[in-house]
Amino acid sequence: MLLQVKDLTVTAQLARSRQTLLEGVGFCVRSGEPLAIIGESGSGKTMLALALLGLLPDNCEATGSAELCKSEDGSDIQADAANSDLTRTKRIELIGMKDGKKNAMRGREIVYVPQSGGEFLNPALKIKSQMFESLKKCGIKGKPRLYSAAQERLERADLDACVLDSYPSELSGGQAQRVTIALSLSPFAGLAIADEPTKGIDAQTAKLFEDGLKDFYPNACVIVITHSLELAAKCSSVLVLKDGRVMEYGSVKKVFNAPESEYTARLIEDMPRTDGEEYA
């Protein structure tokens, strides 16, 4: 699986003018090689995620290309696509996709982990109802199979099945975030986006996501938006955004150990790695 983003631009129509929120963003993500996106608040990180998810506000418009490519014969697709024959791939263009197809793909081929599980979950529905709805999109039917699949997903997120009978308000922040992780564990996922998934939660839950990042989505192109350099260090490459533009893009080792821009160097300095080691 390969995600190729080219010249992605997002503009917003304001009362008297049109504002550019993202300009000419491009990158590639290969399954098994997660991409971290970092930058100051307001740099365009979440706007990028919303554009890929098809969840931009009504006053915003995305142009450019974001192709999700899957090999039809099971062969490998290189991250830069230079050595791949993309004519033998199933290619899905995410930008400009019709709403009906977007809705059908979300929760199945495209999954999302928000930065606040408690706010993301429906407060009026028990976790059981929300888990079952997600599982039905993956083709699972019948109460016995739904219960079994829900329990399996919750176990992978280190949660007991008893939370199925809870409302979101009855869960701790860490438990709610683990539920959103469980909801995202679709075996059909080709693109997984996590927006600040470890922000404001307990260290144990944060470590669960950091350590399980690649195992949770083994066949998906994974994008992690984060202010945590510990989490970014678990990724293969990193994209640095500033004011909606790409400042740096490359391997974690290259960008974090030898940043080219003062802006990137300051980001890393403000969020030092706690173990004091270099990024391998």
Short mmCIF file of C-alpha atoms in Angstrom, two decimals:
data_model
loop_
_atom_site.label_atom_id
_atom_site.label_comp_id
_atom_site.label_asym_id
_atom_site.label_seq_id
_atom_site.Cartn_x
_atom_site.Cartn_y
_atom_site.Cartn_z
CA MET A 1 0.00 0.00 0.00
CA LEU A 2 1.25 3.46 -0.88
CA LEU A 3 -0.18 6.94 -0.33
CA GLN A 4 1.07 9.61 -2.73
CA VAL A 5 0.15 13.19 -1.91
CA LYS A 6 1.02 15.83 -4.53
CA ASP A 7 0.52 19.59 -4.43
CA LEU A 8 -2.22 19.40 -1.79
CA THR A 9 -3.65 22.87 -1.22
CA VAL A 10 -6.52 23.84 1.06
CA THR A 11 -8.23 27.22 0.89
CA ALA A 12 -10.98 28.68 3.06
CA GLN A 13 -13.62 31.18 1.98
CA LEU A 14 -13.89 33.85 4.67
CA ALA A 15 -16.32 36.77 4.84
CA ARG A 16 -14.35 39.05 2.51
CA SER A 17 -11.44 37.00 1.23
CA ARG A 18 -10.09 33.53 0.48
CA GLN A 19 -7.30 32.28 2.74
CA THR A 20 -4.76 29.57 1.94
CA LEU A 21 -4.41 27.12 4.82
CA LEU A 22 -2.20 24.51 3.12
CA GLU A 23 -0.07 25.15 0.06
CA GLY A 24 1.61 22.63 -2.24
CA VAL A 25 2.07 19.86 0.32
CA GLY A 26 3.54 16.62 -1.00
CA PHE A 27 4.82 13.36 0.50
CA CYS A 28 4.65 9.56 0.24
CA VAL A 29 3.77 7.00 2.88
CA ARG A 30 4.31 3.27 2.46
CA SER A 31 2.58 0.64 4.60
CA GLY A 32 4.81 -0.41 7.49
CA GLU A 33 6.67 2.93 7.40
CA PRO A 34 4.63 5.47 9.41
CA LEU A 35 4.94 9.20 8.74
CA ALA A 36 5.00 11.72 11.59
CA ILE A 37 3.73 15.25 10.94
CA ILE A 38 4.98 17.90 13.35
CA GLY A 39 4.73 21.66 13.61
CA GLU A 40 3.51 24.43 15.85
CA SER A 41 -0.19 24.87 16.61
CA GLY A 42 -1.86 26.39 13.57
CA SER A 43 0.74 25.06 11.14
CA GLY A 44 -1.86 23.06 9.18
CA LYS A 45 -1.42 19.57 10.64
CA THR A 46 -5.06 18.90 11.47
CA MET A 47 -6.23 20.61 8.26
CA LEU A 48 -4.09 18.14 6.32
CA ALA A 49 -5.72 15.23 8.14
CA LEU A 50 -9.22 16.58 7.50
CA ALA A 51 -8.45 16.97 3.79
CA LEU A 52 -7.35 13.33 3.52
CA LEU A 53 -10.33 12.14 5.57
CA GLY A 54 -12.79 14.18 3.52
CA LEU A 55 -13.95 16.07 6.60
CA LEU A 56 -13.07 19.66 5.72
CA PRO A 57 -15.48 22.41 6.86
CA ASP A 58 -18.02 23.52 4.27
CA ASN A 59 -16.15 26.78 3.61
CA CYS A 60 -12.91 24.94 2.73
CA GLU A 61 -11.81 23.41 -0.56
CA ALA A 62 -8.96 20.99 -1.27
CA THR A 63 -7.11 20.72 -4.59
CA GLY A 64 -4.19 18.58 -5.67
CA SER A 65 -3.95 14.81 -5.42
CA ALA A 66 -3.87 12.15 -2.71
CA GLU A 67 -3.78 8.69 -4.28
CA LEU A 68 -4.03 5.51 -2.26
CA CYS A 69 -2.38 2.75 -4.28
CA LYS A 70 -2.66 -0.99 -3.66
CA SER A 71 -0.80 -3.59 -5.68
CA GLU A 72 -3.20 -5.99 -7.40
CA ASP A 73 -0.68 -8.86 -7.51
CA GLY A 74 0.65 -8.48 -3.96
CA SER A 75 4.01 -7.11 -5.07
CA ASP A 76 5.82 -4.44 -3.09
CA ILE A 77 5.36 -0.74 -3.80
CA GLN A 78 8.36 1.48 -3.12
CA ALA A 79 7.85 4.55 -0.96
CA ASP A 80 9.03 6.89 -3.72
CA ALA A 81 7.24 4.84 -6.41
CA ALA A 82 10.38 5.12 -8.57
CA ASN A 83 10.77 1.36 -8.87
CA SER A 84 7.09 0.44 -8.93
CA ASP A 85 4.79 -0.21 -11.85
CA LEU A 86 1.75 1.77 -10.70
CA THR A 87 -0.23 0.66 -13.75
CA ARG A 88 -0.74 -2.65 -11.93
CA THR A 89 -2.27 -1.08 -8.86
CA LYS A 90 -5.73 -0.22 -7.67
CA ARG A 91 -5.66 3.55 -7.26
CA ILE A 92 -8.12 5.58 -5.21
CA GLU A 93 -8.10 9.37 -5.41
CA LEU A 94 -9.12 10.81 -2.03
CA ILE A 95 -9.32 14.47 -3.02
CA GLY A 96 -12.65 15.29 -4.62
CA MET A 97 -14.15 11.90 -3.81
CA LYS A 98 -17.94 11.87 -3.60
CA ASP A 99 -19.43 11.98 -0.11
CA GLY A 100 -21.15 8.59 -0.42
CA LYS A 101 -17.90 6.79 -1.20
CA LYS A 102 -16.02 8.67 1.52
CA ASN A 103 -18.60 7.67 4.11
CA ALA A 104 -18.42 4.04 3.01
CA MET A 105 -14.62 3.99 3.29
CA ARG A 106 -14.33 5.72 6.68
CA GLY A 107 -14.13 3.18 9.48
CA ARG A 108 -13.22 0.44 7.03
CA GLU A 109 -10.52 1.41 4.47
CA ILE A 110 -9.80 4.76 6.14
CA VAL A 111 -9.57 4.86 9.94
CA TYR A 112 -9.01 7.70 12.38
CA VAL A 113 -7.79 8.06 15.96
CA PRO A 114 -8.66 11.50 17.39
CA GLN A 115 -6.77 13.40 20.06
CA SER A 116 -9.63 13.20 22.55
CA GLY A 117 -11.52 9.93 22.71
CA GLY A 118 -14.08 11.29 25.17
CA GLU A 119 -15.14 14.03 22.74
CA PHE A 120 -15.08 11.75 19.71
CA LEU A 121 -17.40 9.07 21.14
CA ASN A 122 -21.17 9.52 21.06
CA PRO A 123 -22.15 10.31 24.68
CA ALA A 124 -25.69 8.98 24.16
CA LEU A 125 -24.66 5.48 23.09
CA LYS A 126 -23.01 2.69 25.02
CA ILE A 127 -19.59 1.57 23.80
CA LYS A 128 -21.21 -1.68 22.66
CA SER A 129 -23.43 0.12 20.15
CA GLN A 130 -20.52 2.14 18.77
CA MET A 131 -18.25 -0.89 18.49
CA PHE A 132 -20.96 -2.93 16.76
CA GLU A 133 -21.64 -0.15 14.25
CA SER A 134 -17.94 -0.04 13.38
CA LEU A 135 -17.71 -3.83 13.06
CA LYS A 136 -20.74 -4.01 10.78
CA LYS A 137 -18.91 -1.74 8.32
CA CYS A 138 -16.27 -4.47 8.19
CA GLY A 139 -18.88 -7.07 7.25
CA ILE A 140 -19.32 -8.69 10.66
CA LYS A 141 -22.92 -9.68 11.42
CA GLY A 142 -24.82 -11.48 14.17
CA LYS A 143 -24.56 -10.75 17.88
CA PRO A 144 -22.19 -13.65 18.76
CA ARG A 145 -19.70 -12.63 16.08
CA LEU A 146 -20.06 -8.93 16.93
CA TYR A 147 -19.39 -9.60 20.63
CA SER A 148 -16.40 -11.80 19.82
CA ALA A 149 -14.87 -9.27 17.40
CA ALA A 150 -15.51 -6.38 19.82
CA GLN A 151 -13.80 -8.25 22.64
CA GLU A 152 -10.83 -9.04 20.42
CA ARG A 153 -10.37 -5.39 19.42
CA LEU A 154 -10.71 -4.20 23.00
CA GLU A 155 -8.13 -6.74 24.17
CA ARG A 156 -5.67 -5.43 21.57
CA ALA A 157 -6.21 -1.97 23.06
CA ASP A 158 -5.65 -3.44 26.56
CA LEU A 159 -9.27 -3.02 27.67
CA ASP A 160 -11.61 -5.44 29.39
CA ALA A 161 -14.84 -6.38 27.61
CA CYS A 162 -16.85 -4.96 30.51
CA VAL A 163 -16.50 -1.48 28.99
CA LEU A 164 -18.97 -2.55 26.29
CA ASP A 165 -21.82 -1.82 28.70
CA SER A 166 -20.43 1.60 29.66
CA TYR A 167 -21.28 5.05 28.37
CA PRO A 168 -18.33 7.27 27.36
CA SER A 169 -18.91 9.49 30.41
CA GLU A 170 -18.22 6.49 32.64
CA LEU A 171 -14.73 5.98 31.21
CA SER A 172 -11.47 7.67 32.15
CA GLY A 173 -9.65 9.72 29.52
CA GLY A 174 -7.21 6.88 28.93
CA GLN A 175 -9.99 4.31 28.60
CA ALA A 176 -11.90 6.49 26.12
CA GLN A 177 -8.76 6.89 24.02
CA ARG A 178 -8.20 3.14 24.05
CA VAL A 179 -11.77 2.65 22.81
CA THR A 180 -11.07 4.95 19.85
CA ILE A 181 -7.94 2.89 19.12
CA ALA A 182 -10.05 -0.29 19.23
CA LEU A 183 -12.59 1.30 16.88
CA SER A 184 -9.82 2.02 14.36
CA LEU A 185 -8.51 -1.55 14.15
CA SER A 186 -10.08 -2.46 10.81
CA PRO A 187 -8.36 -5.34 8.99
CA PHE A 188 -9.21 -3.57 5.72
CA ALA A 189 -7.52 -0.27 6.63
CA GLY A 190 -5.40 1.18 3.83
CA LEU A 191 -4.96 4.58 5.49
CA ALA A 192 -4.80 5.25 9.23
CA ILE A 193 -4.58 8.80 10.58
CA ALA A 194 -3.96 9.55 14.24
CA ASP A 195 -4.26 13.19 15.35
CA GLU A 196 -2.40 13.76 18.63
CA PRO A 197 -3.41 10.29 19.86
CA THR A 198 -1.29 10.48 23.04
CA LYS A 199 -2.11 14.06 24.04
CA GLY A 200 -3.45 14.53 27.57
CA ILE A 201 -3.67 10.83 28.44
CA ASP A 202 -1.89 8.62 30.94
CA ALA A 203 1.62 7.41 30.20
CA GLN A 204 0.51 3.76 30.02
CA THR A 205 -2.01 4.44 27.25
CA ALA A 206 0.48 6.64 25.40
CA LYS A 207 3.06 3.86 25.52
CA LEU A 208 0.47 1.34 24.32
CA PHE A 209 -0.07 3.36 21.16
CA GLU A 210 3.62 4.14 20.64
CA ASP A 211 4.66 0.49 20.97
CA GLY A 212 1.73 -0.87 18.95
CA LEU A 213 1.84 1.71 16.16
CA LYS A 214 3.02 -0.63 13.40
CA ASP A 215 1.24 -3.73 14.73
CA PHE A 216 -2.13 -1.98 14.92
CA TYR A 217 -2.11 -1.11 11.20
CA PRO A 218 0.28 -3.56 9.49
CA ASN A 219 -1.13 -3.11 5.98
CA ALA A 220 -2.03 0.57 6.15
CA CYS A 221 -0.27 3.81 5.32
CA VAL A 222 -0.04 5.43 8.75
CA ILE A 223 0.11 9.17 9.43
CA VAL A 224 0.65 10.40 12.98
CA ILE A 225 0.14 14.07 13.82
CA THR A 226 1.94 14.77 17.07
CA HIS A 227 3.74 17.18 19.35
CA SER A 228 5.44 14.20 21.00
CA LEU A 229 8.91 13.52 19.65
CA GLU A 230 8.82 10.20 21.50
CA LEU A 231 5.90 9.14 19.31
CA ALA A 232 7.43 10.68 16.19
CA ALA A 233 10.58 8.65 16.85
CA LYS A 234 8.55 5.47 16.35
CA CYS A 235 7.89 6.55 12.76
CA SER A 236 10.07 6.07 9.69
CA SER A 237 9.84 9.57 8.25
CA VAL A 238 8.76 13.03 9.34
CA LEU A 239 7.11 16.02 7.65
CA VAL A 240 7.57 19.44 9.26
CA LEU A 241 4.85 22.03 8.60
CA LYS A 242 4.92 25.78 9.16
CA ASP A 243 2.11 28.13 8.13
CA GLY A 244 0.67 25.48 5.82
CA ARG A 245 3.92 24.78 3.97
CA VAL A 246 6.46 21.97 4.14
CA MET A 247 9.65 23.07 5.87
CA GLU A 248 11.41 19.69 5.92
CA TYR A 249 10.64 16.13 4.88
CA GLY A 250 12.81 13.06 5.26
CA SER A 251 13.78 10.17 7.50
CA VAL A 252 13.38 10.61 11.25
CA LYS A 253 17.10 10.05 11.72
CA LYS A 254 18.06 12.71 9.18
CA VAL A 255 15.55 15.38 10.20
CA PHE A 256 15.83 14.97 13.98
CA ASN A 257 19.59 14.49 14.21
CA ALA A 258 20.54 17.08 11.57
CA PRO A 259 17.65 19.50 10.92
CA GLU A 260 18.18 21.85 7.99
CA SER A 261 15.96 24.67 9.19
CA GLU A 262 16.11 26.75 12.37
CA TYR A 263 12.37 26.23 12.75
CA THR A 264 12.75 22.41 12.90
CA ALA A 265 15.71 22.68 15.25
CA ARG A 266 13.65 24.84 17.61
CA LEU A 267 10.74 22.38 17.56
CA ILE A 268 13.05 19.54 18.52
CA GLU A 269 14.79 21.62 21.19
CA ASP A 270 11.44 22.57 22.75
CA MET A 271 10.41 18.91 22.91
CA PRO A 272 13.59 17.00 23.76
CA ARG A 273 13.72 13.24 23.81
CA THR A 274 13.54 12.08 27.43
CA ASP A 275 16.05 9.23 27.10
CA GLY A 276 18.75 11.50 25.70
CA GLU A 277 19.50 9.16 22.80
CA GLU A 278 19.80 10.01 19.13
CA TYR A 279 17.09 8.95 16.73
CA ALA A 280 18.13 5.78 14.92
#
